[in-house]
């Protein structure tokens, strides 16, 4: 290491805000105004074959809930409709990677990122 001193008063750092990927996906799919922080739970994460989504208490268990599995570029790869408090979705046929579970019922919208390995 050098023992010399340097004048760094002319060096400036610009800090840019980083937007979470869930927010980017919501923007890409036109649902940014209704995207919420997720209160539903997805497990296991990472997964090999099945993800179980336990729905937020804000959702009506007697009304249909739509679950979509979306890839990193926003394409819907799977879609299922469920009722109750949770649902299992098979992802065994998908290649390893990063995906999003979009969960919605009426005006309630959530995006949860998960990894398939």
PDB file of C-alpha atoms in Angstrom:
ATOM      1  CA  UNK A   1       0.000   0.000   0.000  1.00  0.00           C
ATOM      2  CA  UNK A   2       1.086   3.517  -0.691  1.00  0.00           C
ATOM      3  CA  UNK A   3       1.626   5.921   2.171  1.00  0.00           C
ATOM      4  CA  UNK A   4       0.980   8.916  -0.057  1.00  0.00           C
ATOM      5  CA  UNK A   5      -2.050  11.122   0.509  1.00  0.00           C
ATOM      6  CA  UNK A   6      -4.370  12.055  -2.333  1.00  0.00           C
ATOM      7  CA  UNK A   7      -6.727  14.962  -2.693  1.00  0.00           C
ATOM      8  CA  UNK A   8     -10.151  13.521  -3.464  1.00  0.00           C
ATOM      9  CA  UNK A   9     -12.130  16.748  -3.138  1.00  0.00           C
ATOM     10  CA  UNK A  10     -12.829  16.813  -6.890  1.00  0.00           C
ATOM     11  CA  UNK A  11     -14.235  13.285  -6.949  1.00  0.00           C
ATOM     12  CA  UNK A  12     -17.989  13.002  -6.803  1.00  0.00           C
ATOM     13  CA  UNK A  13     -20.179   9.964  -6.525  1.00  0.00           C
ATOM     14  CA  UNK A  14     -23.657   9.796  -7.973  1.00  0.00           C
ATOM     15  CA  UNK A  15     -26.020   7.461  -6.161  1.00  0.00           C
ATOM     16  CA  UNK A  16     -28.902   6.110  -8.202  1.00  0.00           C
ATOM     17  CA  UNK A  17     -31.917   4.466  -6.661  1.00  0.00           C
ATOM     18  CA  UNK A  18     -32.331   0.793  -7.548  1.00  0.00           C
ATOM     19  CA  UNK A  19     -35.847  -0.387  -8.292  1.00  0.00           C
ATOM     20  CA  UNK A  20     -36.683  -3.897  -7.100  1.00  0.00           C
ATOM     21  CA  UNK A  21     -37.344  -6.394  -9.869  1.00  0.00           C
ATOM     22  CA  UNK A  22     -40.920  -6.953  -8.644  1.00  0.00           C
ATOM     23  CA  UNK A  23     -41.580  -3.266  -9.275  1.00  0.00           C
ATOM     24  CA  UNK A  24     -40.062  -3.490 -12.747  1.00  0.00           C
ATOM     25  CA  UNK A  25     -42.231  -6.446 -13.603  1.00  0.00           C
ATOM     26  CA  UNK A  26     -45.289  -4.576 -12.349  1.00  0.00           C
ATOM     27  CA  UNK A  27     -44.386  -1.596 -14.529  1.00  0.00           C
ATOM     28  CA  UNK A  28     -43.828  -3.810 -17.567  1.00  0.00           C
ATOM     29  CA  UNK A  29     -47.210  -5.451 -17.129  1.00  0.00           C
ATOM     30  CA  UNK A  30     -49.135  -2.234 -16.512  1.00  0.00           C
ATOM     31  CA  UNK A  31     -50.042  -2.987 -12.922  1.00  0.00           C
ATOM     32  CA  UNK A  32     -47.666  -0.644 -11.092  1.00  0.00           C
ATOM     33  CA  UNK A  33     -50.484   1.348  -9.545  1.00  0.00           C
ATOM     34  CA  UNK A  34     -52.023  -1.753  -7.998  1.00  0.00           C
ATOM     35  CA  UNK A  35     -48.874  -3.729  -7.143  1.00  0.00           C
ATOM     36  CA  UNK A  36     -48.546  -4.164  -3.380  1.00  0.00           C
ATOM     37  CA  UNK A  37     -45.939  -5.513  -1.060  1.00  0.00           C
ATOM     38  CA  UNK A  38     -46.546  -9.205  -0.798  1.00  0.00           C
ATOM     39  CA  UNK A  39     -48.336 -10.607   2.183  1.00  0.00           C
ATOM     40  CA  UNK A  40     -48.880 -14.004   0.630  1.00  0.00           C
ATOM     41  CA  UNK A  41     -46.133 -16.541   1.266  1.00  0.00           C
ATOM     42  CA  UNK A  42     -44.416 -18.776  -1.286  1.00  0.00           C
ATOM     43  CA  UNK A  43     -42.394 -21.817  -0.267  1.00  0.00           C
ATOM     44  CA  UNK A  44     -40.047 -23.505  -0.666  1.00  0.00           C
ATOM     45  CA  UNK A  45     -37.818 -20.876  -2.188  1.00  0.00           C
ATOM     46  CA  UNK A  46     -35.650 -21.959  -3.948  1.00  0.00           C
ATOM     47  CA  UNK A  47     -37.651 -24.906  -5.246  1.00  0.00           C
ATOM     48  CA  UNK A  48     -37.097 -27.897  -7.511  1.00  0.00           C
ATOM     49  CA  UNK A  49     -40.595 -28.932  -8.523  1.00  0.00           C
ATOM     50  CA  UNK A  50     -43.554 -27.405  -6.636  1.00  0.00           C
ATOM     51  CA  UNK A  51     -44.224 -24.044  -5.010  1.00  0.00           C
ATOM     52  CA  UNK A  52     -46.969 -23.634  -2.454  1.00  0.00           C
ATOM     53  CA  UNK A  53     -48.577 -20.205  -2.243  1.00  0.00           C
ATOM     54  CA  UNK A  54     -50.314 -19.398   1.035  1.00  0.00           C
ATOM     55  CA  UNK A  55     -52.624 -16.502   0.268  1.00  0.00           C
ATOM     56  CA  UNK A  56     -52.718 -13.222   2.149  1.00  0.00           C
ATOM     57  CA  UNK A  57     -55.465 -12.863   4.740  1.00  0.00           C
ATOM     58  CA  UNK A  58     -56.662  -9.904   2.663  1.00  0.00           C
ATOM     59  CA  UNK A  59     -57.925 -12.340   0.018  1.00  0.00           C
ATOM     60  CA  UNK A  60     -61.403 -13.873   0.149  1.00  0.00           C
ATOM     61  CA  UNK A  61     -60.957 -17.670   0.402  1.00  0.00           C
ATOM     62  CA  UNK A  62     -64.333 -18.249  -1.282  1.00  0.00           C
ATOM     63  CA  UNK A  63     -63.490 -16.215  -4.404  1.00  0.00           C
ATOM     64  CA  UNK A  64     -61.137 -17.331  -7.186  1.00  0.00           C
ATOM     65  CA  UNK A  65     -57.482 -16.295  -6.972  1.00  0.00           C
ATOM     66  CA  UNK A  66     -55.381 -16.254 -10.143  1.00  0.00           C
ATOM     67  CA  UNK A  67     -51.762 -17.395  -9.896  1.00  0.00           C
ATOM     68  CA  UNK A  68     -49.422 -16.795 -12.820  1.00  0.00           C
ATOM     69  CA  UNK A  69     -45.805 -17.907 -13.151  1.00  0.00           C
ATOM     70  CA  UNK A  70     -43.870 -15.286 -15.092  1.00  0.00           C
ATOM     71  CA  UNK A  71     -40.307 -15.370 -16.403  1.00  0.00           C
ATOM     72  CA  UNK A  72     -37.766 -12.544 -16.160  1.00  0.00           C
ATOM     73  CA  UNK A  73     -38.918 -10.931 -19.421  1.00  0.00           C
ATOM     74  CA  UNK A  74     -42.566 -10.826 -18.340  1.00  0.00           C
ATOM     75  CA  UNK A  75     -43.974 -13.780 -20.289  1.00  0.00           C
ATOM     76  CA  UNK A  76     -46.720 -15.744 -18.541  1.00  0.00           C
ATOM     77  CA  UNK A  77     -45.596 -19.383 -18.517  1.00  0.00           C
ATOM     78  CA  UNK A  78     -48.328 -20.900 -16.340  1.00  0.00           C
ATOM     79  CA  UNK A  79     -51.669 -19.823 -14.981  1.00  0.00           C
ATOM     80  CA  UNK A  80     -53.993 -21.450 -12.493  1.00  0.00           C
ATOM     81  CA  UNK A  81     -57.094 -20.433 -10.608  1.00  0.00           C
ATOM     82  CA  UNK A  82     -57.615 -21.504  -7.013  1.00  0.00           C
ATOM     83  CA  UNK A  83     -59.870 -20.939  -4.036  1.00  0.00           C
ATOM     84  CA  UNK A  84     -59.145 -21.468  -0.372  1.00  0.00           C
ATOM     85  CA  UNK A  85     -56.150 -20.356   1.657  1.00  0.00           C
ATOM     86  CA  UNK A  86     -53.335 -21.915  -0.404  1.00  0.00           C
ATOM     87  CA  UNK A  87     -52.488 -23.555  -3.698  1.00  0.00           C
ATOM     88  CA  UNK A  88     -49.633 -25.668  -5.084  1.00  0.00           C
ATOM     89  CA  UNK A  89     -48.175 -24.971  -8.523  1.00  0.00           C
ATOM     90  CA  UNK A  90     -45.866 -27.394 -10.324  1.00  0.00           C
ATOM     91  CA  UNK A  91     -42.767 -25.792 -11.845  1.00  0.00           C
ATOM     92  CA  UNK A  92     -40.920 -29.055 -12.521  1.00  0.00           C
ATOM     93  CA  UNK A  93     -41.181 -28.564 -16.291  1.00  0.00           C
ATOM     94  CA  UNK A  94     -39.524 -25.120 -16.190  1.00  0.00           C
ATOM     95  CA  UNK A  95     -35.781 -24.651 -16.672  1.00  0.00           C
ATOM     96  CA  UNK A  96     -33.729 -23.443 -13.716  1.00  0.00           C
ATOM     97  CA  UNK A  97     -33.939 -19.688 -13.281  1.00  0.00           C
ATOM     98  CA  UNK A  98     -35.606 -16.741 -11.600  1.00  0.00           C
ATOM     99  CA  UNK A  99     -39.380 -16.460 -11.836  1.00  0.00           C
ATOM    100  CA  UNK A 100     -42.210 -14.417 -10.387  1.00  0.00           C
ATOM    101  CA  UNK A 101     -45.537 -15.558  -8.999  1.00  0.00           C
ATOM    102  CA  UNK A 102     -48.242 -13.009  -9.762  1.00  0.00           C
ATOM    103  CA  UNK A 103     -51.183 -13.448  -7.412  1.00  0.00           C
ATOM    104  CA  UNK A 104     -54.353 -11.491  -7.888  1.00  0.00           C
ATOM    105  CA  UNK A 105     -57.981 -11.334  -6.912  1.00  0.00           C
ATOM    106  CA  UNK A 106     -60.126  -8.359  -7.930  1.00  0.00           C
ATOM    107  CA  UNK A 107     -58.034  -5.239  -7.084  1.00  0.00           C
ATOM    108  CA  UNK A 108     -55.485  -7.095  -4.922  1.00  0.00           C
ATOM    109  CA  UNK A 109     -52.165  -7.696  -6.728  1.00  0.00           C
ATOM    110  CA  UNK A 110     -48.915  -9.261  -5.530  1.00  0.00           C
ATOM    111  CA  UNK A 111     -45.632 -10.350  -7.128  1.00  0.00           C
ATOM    112  CA  UNK A 112     -43.296 -12.768  -5.365  1.00  0.00           C
ATOM    113  CA  UNK A 113     -39.876 -13.627  -6.779  1.00  0.00           C
ATOM    114  CA  UNK A 114     -38.695 -17.224  -6.540  1.00  0.00           C
ATOM    115  CA  UNK A 115     -35.836 -19.371  -7.805  1.00  0.00           C
ATOM    116  CA  UNK A 116     -36.193 -22.734  -9.527  1.00  0.00           C
ATOM    117  CA  UNK A 117     -33.069 -24.906  -9.338  1.00  0.00           C
TER     118      UNK A 117
END
